[in-house]
Structures are given as structure tokens and as C-alpha cells.
Amino acid sequence: MKVSRSLKSGPIYSPEQFITIIRSAKKNGQPYHVKELTYDDFANVKQLMTDLGPNFNVNTDEEQVPINDLRVVKVEKQQQFKYFYKTAFSDSEYKTVNVLQKPPPKSKRSKLLGLSTVQTTSTRSIEPLQAYKRARFPDVPTLPQLPTLKKAYNSKRKLNDNKIVDLKFLLEKKNTFPNITHYFIILC
């Protein structure tokens, strides 16, 4: 409400003005705490998903996970490679997605046999020590090494050259922005 009132009273020229407006948007009590983010604060989640496992969108009941309809997502420390979700707050049980489990094949053979997944016993691609552990301890799953979270950006993202030209044109020719915001726009 305060943000819309501030917009009506005049234009907003820089991100610093947004921060001030958001802090003072609360009518009662303590003002909102605003954390300013830089390029260092963003992580590459797409890379993490490919490093972590092949399955993020098929649950253990072989149903497609409706990402847009998720209401509750739960992650437990004891079950590192699984996440649990609900599509409605009124659901009593969570549905489970095992990230390491490959999505079931959609071949005719598995449908005809009534198999939900095809099990293979080949250990050719597994290192000898892992093959020994699997033979000796078949119930203990072998967990892969956890991937590291990488930064999404190594440096500040640059504005498009056309946008910079347009901003400088507005600064010099049209005199659209107040003098106090010139420094911010020139840094772009």
C-alpha cells in the first residue's frame, strides 16, 4: 500500500529509493528488514540440479510433479536425496520424489510385463570397491558425493549496450532524471 502511494507521489529513479519505500511500508510495529543482494548472493541452481540427480519431476508413484501447484515442500536431513511435497495444504500425506531414481522407462515391454522399473544387475561401470560393497551389503545404498553449490555470476552483470545508449540519451538530451541519479545511471 505504501509502495503504491509512493508511486503516486512521484517517480522512482533508483533501487535505493525502492529499499527506503519497502522498509517504511509497514504501518505498525518494526519496519521491514531489507537485505540488499549482490551478484555474489545468487547460486546456479540449474547446474546443481544436473549435478545432483536425474529426477526432479517424477514422484515415487510415477506421477508427474506439478511444479506450479506445489504448496508445501519439505526436505529432511536424514533423507538427503529425497524431497516431499503437497499440492494442497489440506493433504494429509506428503508425496515423495527420489532425486537419484531414474524416471521409469516408457517402453512397451515394461508396460506389458507390469513392471514399473527395469532392474539391471550389471556392474561393469561400477568401480571394483563399490561392486564389492554392493555384493557384501546389498541393502545399504551407495550415495554419490554431494555436489558443491556454484555461484551463478562471477562478476556484476552488464546492461545491454542499447540500454546504456538510451539511458545516456535520456540523461543528456531530455533531462528526464534528477541530477542526484546521474551517478547511478553512469555506472551502468
C-alpha positions as a Markdown table, in Angstrom:
| # | Residue | x | y | z |
|---|---|---|---|---|
| 1 | Met | 0.0 | 0.0 | 0.0 |
| 2 | Lys | 2.8 | 2.4 | 0.9 |
| 3 | Val | 4.7 | 1.5 | -2.3 |
| 4 | Ser | 1.7 | 2.4 | -4.5 |
| 5 | Arg | 1.2 | 5.6 | -2.5 |
| 6 | Ser | 4.9 | 6.5 | -3.1 |
| 7 | Leu | 4.5 | 5.8 | -6.8 |
| 8 | Lys | 1.5 | 8.2 | -7.0 |
| 9 | Ser | 3.5 | 10.9 | -5.3 |
| 10 | Gly | 6.3 | 10.8 | -7.8 |
| 11 | Pro | 8.6 | 8.6 | -9.9 |
| 12 | Ile | 11.2 | 6.2 | -8.5 |
| 13 | Tyr | 14.6 | 6.6 | -10.2 |
| 14 | Ser | 17.0 | 4.2 | -8.4 |
| 15 | Pro | 16.9 | 1.0 | -6.4 |
| 16 | Glu | 17.9 | 2.8 | -3.2 |
| 17 | Gln | 14.5 | 4.6 | -3.3 |
| 18 | Phe | 12.7 | 1.2 | -3.5 |
| 19 | Ile | 14.6 | 0.0 | -0.4 |
| 20 | Thr | 13.6 | 3.0 | 1.6 |
| 21 | Ile | 10.0 | 2.7 | 0.5 |
| 22 | Ile | 9.8 | -1.1 | 1.3 |
| 23 | Arg | 11.4 | -0.5 | 4.7 |
| 24 | Ser | 8.7 | 2.0 | 5.6 |
| 25 | Ala | 5.8 | 0.1 | 4.0 |
| 26 | Lys | 4.6 | -1.3 | 7.4 |
| 27 | Lys | 2.1 | 0.8 | 9.2 |
| 28 | Asn | 2.6 | -0.6 | 12.7 |
| 29 | Gly | 5.5 | -2.1 | 14.6 |
| 30 | Gln | 9.1 | -2.5 | 13.5 |
| 31 | Pro | 9.9 | -1.6 | 9.9 |
| 32 | Tyr | 10.7 | -4.4 | 7.4 |
| 33 | His | 14.2 | -5.6 | 7.3 |
| 34 | Val | 15.5 | -5.4 | 3.7 |
| 35 | Lys | 18.6 | -7.4 | 2.7 |
| 36 | Glu | 20.3 | -5.9 | -0.3 |
| 37 | Leu | 21.6 | -8.7 | -2.6 |
| 38 | Thr | 24.6 | -8.5 | -5.0 |
| 39 | Tyr | 25.8 | -10.9 | -7.7 |
| 40 | Asp | 27.6 | -12.9 | -5.1 |
| 41 | Asp | 24.4 | -13.9 | -3.4 |
| 42 | Phe | 22.9 | -15.9 | -6.4 |
| 43 | Ala | 23.6 | -19.6 | -6.9 |
| 44 | Asn | 23.5 | -21.7 | -10.1 |
| 45 | Val | 20.6 | -24.0 | -9.3 |
| 46 | Lys | 20.3 | -25.4 | -12.8 |
| 47 | Gln | 23.8 | -26.7 | -12.6 |
| 48 | Leu | 23.2 | -28.1 | -9.1 |
| 49 | Met | 20.1 | -30.0 | -10.4 |
| 50 | Thr | 22.1 | -31.6 | -13.2 |
| 51 | Asp | 25.0 | -32.5 | -10.8 |
| 52 | Leu | 22.7 | -33.8 | -8.1 |
| 53 | Gly | 20.5 | -36.4 | -9.9 |
| 54 | Pro | 18.3 | -37.2 | -12.9 |
| 55 | Asn | 14.9 | -37.0 | -11.3 |
| 56 | Phe | 13.2 | -33.9 | -10.0 |
| 57 | Asn | 9.8 | -34.2 | -11.6 |
| 58 | Val | 8.5 | -37.8 | -11.2 |
| 59 | Asn | 7.4 | -39.0 | -7.8 |
| 60 | Thr | 7.7 | -42.5 | -6.3 |
| 61 | Asp | 4.1 | -43.2 | -7.5 |
| 62 | Glu | 5.4 | -42.5 | -11.1 |
| 63 | Glu | 3.2 | -39.3 | -11.3 |
| 64 | Gln | 4.4 | -36.1 | -12.8 |
| 65 | Val | 5.2 | -33.5 | -10.1 |
| 66 | Pro | 3.1 | -30.4 | -10.8 |
| 67 | Ile | 5.7 | -27.7 | -10.0 |
| 68 | Asn | 3.3 | -24.8 | -10.4 |
| 69 | Asp | 0.8 | -26.4 | -8.0 |
| 70 | Leu | 3.2 | -27.1 | -5.1 |
| 71 | Arg | 2.0 | -25.7 | -1.8 |
| 72 | Val | 4.4 | -27.3 | 0.7 |
| 73 | Val | 7.9 | -28.6 | 0.1 |
| 74 | Lys | 9.8 | -30.4 | 2.8 |
| 75 | Val | 13.4 | -31.6 | 2.9 |
| 76 | Glu | 14.7 | -33.9 | 5.7 |
| 77 | Lys | 18.4 | -34.1 | 6.7 |
| 78 | Gln | 18.1 | -37.9 | 7.2 |
| 79 | Gln | 16.9 | -38.5 | 3.7 |
| 80 | Gln | 19.3 | -36.4 | 1.7 |
| 81 | Phe | 18.3 | -37.3 | -1.9 |
| 82 | Lys | 14.5 | -37.1 | -1.4 |
| 83 | Tyr | 12.1 | -34.2 | -1.1 |
| 84 | Phe | 8.5 | -34.3 | 0.0 |
| 85 | Tyr | 5.7 | -32.2 | -1.3 |
| 86 | Lys | 2.0 | -31.4 | -1.0 |
| 87 | Thr | -0.2 | -29.8 | -3.7 |
| 88 | Ala | -2.8 | -28.7 | -1.2 |
| 89 | Phe | -2.5 | -27.6 | 2.4 |
| 90 | Ser | -5.3 | -30.0 | 3.3 |
| 91 | Asp | -3.5 | -33.1 | 2.1 |
| 92 | Ser | -2.7 | -35.4 | 5.0 |
| 93 | Glu | 0.4 | -37.1 | 3.5 |
| 94 | Tyr | 3.4 | -35.9 | 1.6 |
| 95 | Lys | 4.3 | -37.3 | -1.8 |
| 96 | Thr | 7.9 | -38.3 | -2.3 |
| 97 | Val | 10.4 | -37.6 | -5.0 |
| 98 | Asn | 13.6 | -39.6 | -5.1 |
| 99 | Val | 16.2 | -37.5 | -6.9 |
| 100 | Leu | 18.6 | -40.3 | -7.5 |
| 101 | Gln | 16.0 | -42.7 | -9.0 |
| 102 | Lys | 15.9 | -42.6 | -12.8 |
| 103 | Pro | 12.5 | -41.9 | -14.2 |
| 104 | Pro | 10.8 | -45.1 | -15.3 |
| 105 | Pro | 11.1 | -46.1 | -18.9 |
| 106 | Lys | 8.1 | -45.7 | -21.1 |
| 107 | Ser | 8.8 | -48.8 | -23.2 |
| 108 | Lys | 6.1 | -51.2 | -24.2 |
| 109 | Arg | 8.0 | -54.1 | -22.7 |
| 110 | Ser | 7.8 | -52.8 | -19.2 |
| 111 | Lys | 4.1 | -51.9 | -19.6 |
| 112 | Leu | 3.3 | -55.4 | -20.9 |
| 113 | Leu | 5.1 | -57.1 | -18.1 |
| 114 | Gly | 3.6 | -54.8 | -15.5 |
| 115 | Leu | 7.0 | -53.6 | -14.3 |
| 116 | Ser | 7.3 | -50.1 | -13.0 |
| 117 | Thr | 11.1 | -50.0 | -13.3 |
| 118 | Val | 13.6 | -52.2 | -15.1 |
| 119 | Gln | 16.2 | -53.6 | -12.8 |
| 120 | Thr | 19.7 | -54.3 | -14.1 |
| 121 | Thr | 22.4 | -56.3 | -12.3 |
| 122 | Ser | 25.3 | -55.3 | -14.5 |
| 123 | Thr | 28.3 | -53.8 | -12.5 |
| 124 | Arg | 30.6 | -53.1 | -15.4 |
| 125 | Ser | 30.6 | -49.4 | -15.0 |
| 126 | Ile | 30.9 | -49.5 | -11.2 |
| 127 | Glu | 34.4 | -49.4 | -9.6 |
| 128 | Pro | 35.6 | -52.7 | -8.0 |
| 129 | Leu | 35.3 | -51.4 | -4.5 |
| 130 | Gln | 31.7 | -50.2 | -5.0 |
| 131 | Ala | 30.9 | -53.5 | -6.6 |
| 132 | Tyr | 32.3 | -55.4 | -3.6 |
| 133 | Lys | 30.3 | -53.2 | -1.2 |
| 134 | Arg | 27.1 | -53.8 | -3.1 |
| 135 | Ala | 27.7 | -57.5 | -3.1 |
| 136 | Arg | 28.5 | -57.6 | 0.6 |
| 137 | Phe | 25.9 | -55.1 | 1.8 |
| 138 | Pro | 23.1 | -55.1 | -0.8 |
| 139 | Asp | 20.6 | -53.2 | 1.5 |
| 140 | Val | 22.9 | -50.2 | 2.0 |
| 141 | Pro | 22.5 | -47.7 | -0.8 |
| 142 | Thr | 25.7 | -46.2 | -2.3 |
| 143 | Leu | 25.2 | -42.4 | -2.2 |
| 144 | Pro | 27.1 | -40.2 | -4.6 |
| 145 | Gln | 29.3 | -37.4 | -3.4 |
| 146 | Leu | 27.3 | -34.3 | -2.8 |
| 147 | Pro | 27.9 | -31.6 | -5.5 |
| 148 | Thr | 29.1 | -28.1 | -4.5 |
| 149 | Leu | 26.9 | -25.1 | -5.0 |
| 150 | Lys | 28.4 | -22.8 | -7.6 |
| 151 | Lys | 27.9 | -19.1 | -8.0 |
| 152 | Ala | 25.6 | -18.0 | -10.8 |
| 153 | Tyr | 27.7 | -14.9 | -11.7 |
| 154 | Asn | 31.4 | -14.2 | -11.3 |
| 155 | Ser | 31.1 | -10.5 | -11.8 |
| 156 | Lys | 28.5 | -7.8 | -12.0 |
| 157 | Arg | 26.1 | -8.3 | -14.9 |
| 158 | Lys | 26.4 | -5.6 | -17.6 |
| 159 | Leu | 23.5 | -3.8 | -19.1 |
| 160 | Asn | 22.8 | -4.2 | -22.8 |
| 161 | Asp | 24.7 | -1.7 | -24.9 |
| 162 | Asn | 21.4 | -0.4 | -26.4 |
| 163 | Lys | 20.0 | 0.2 | -22.9 |
| 164 | Ile | 23.1 | 2.2 | -21.9 |
| 165 | Val | 22.9 | 4.4 | -25.0 |
| 166 | Asp | 19.2 | 5.1 | -24.4 |
| 167 | Leu | 19.8 | 6.0 | -20.7 |
| 168 | Lys | 22.6 | 8.3 | -21.6 |
| 169 | Phe | 20.4 | 9.9 | -24.3 |
| 170 | Leu | 17.7 | 10.5 | -21.7 |
| 171 | Leu | 20.3 | 12.0 | -19.3 |
| 172 | Glu | 21.9 | 14.4 | -21.7 |
| 173 | Lys | 19.1 | 15.4 | -24.2 |
| 174 | Lys | 15.8 | 15.0 | -22.4 |
| 175 | Asn | 17.0 | 15.9 | -18.9 |
| 176 | Thr | 14.5 | 13.3 | -17.6 |
| 177 | Phe | 16.3 | 12.2 | -14.4 |
| 178 | Pro | 17.2 | 14.4 | -11.5 |
| 179 | Asn | 20.9 | 15.2 | -11.1 |
| 180 | Ile | 21.2 | 13.0 | -8.0 |
| 181 | Thr | 20.5 | 9.8 | -10.1 |
| 182 | His | 23.1 | 10.7 | -12.8 |
| 183 | Tyr | 25.9 | 8.9 | -10.9 |
| 184 | Phe | 23.9 | 5.7 | -10.6 |
| 185 | Ile | 23.0 | 5.7 | -14.3 |
| 186 | Ile | 26.5 | 6.5 | -15.5 |
| 187 | Leu | 27.8 | 3.5 | -13.5 |
| 188 | Cys | 25.6 | 1.1 | -15.5 |
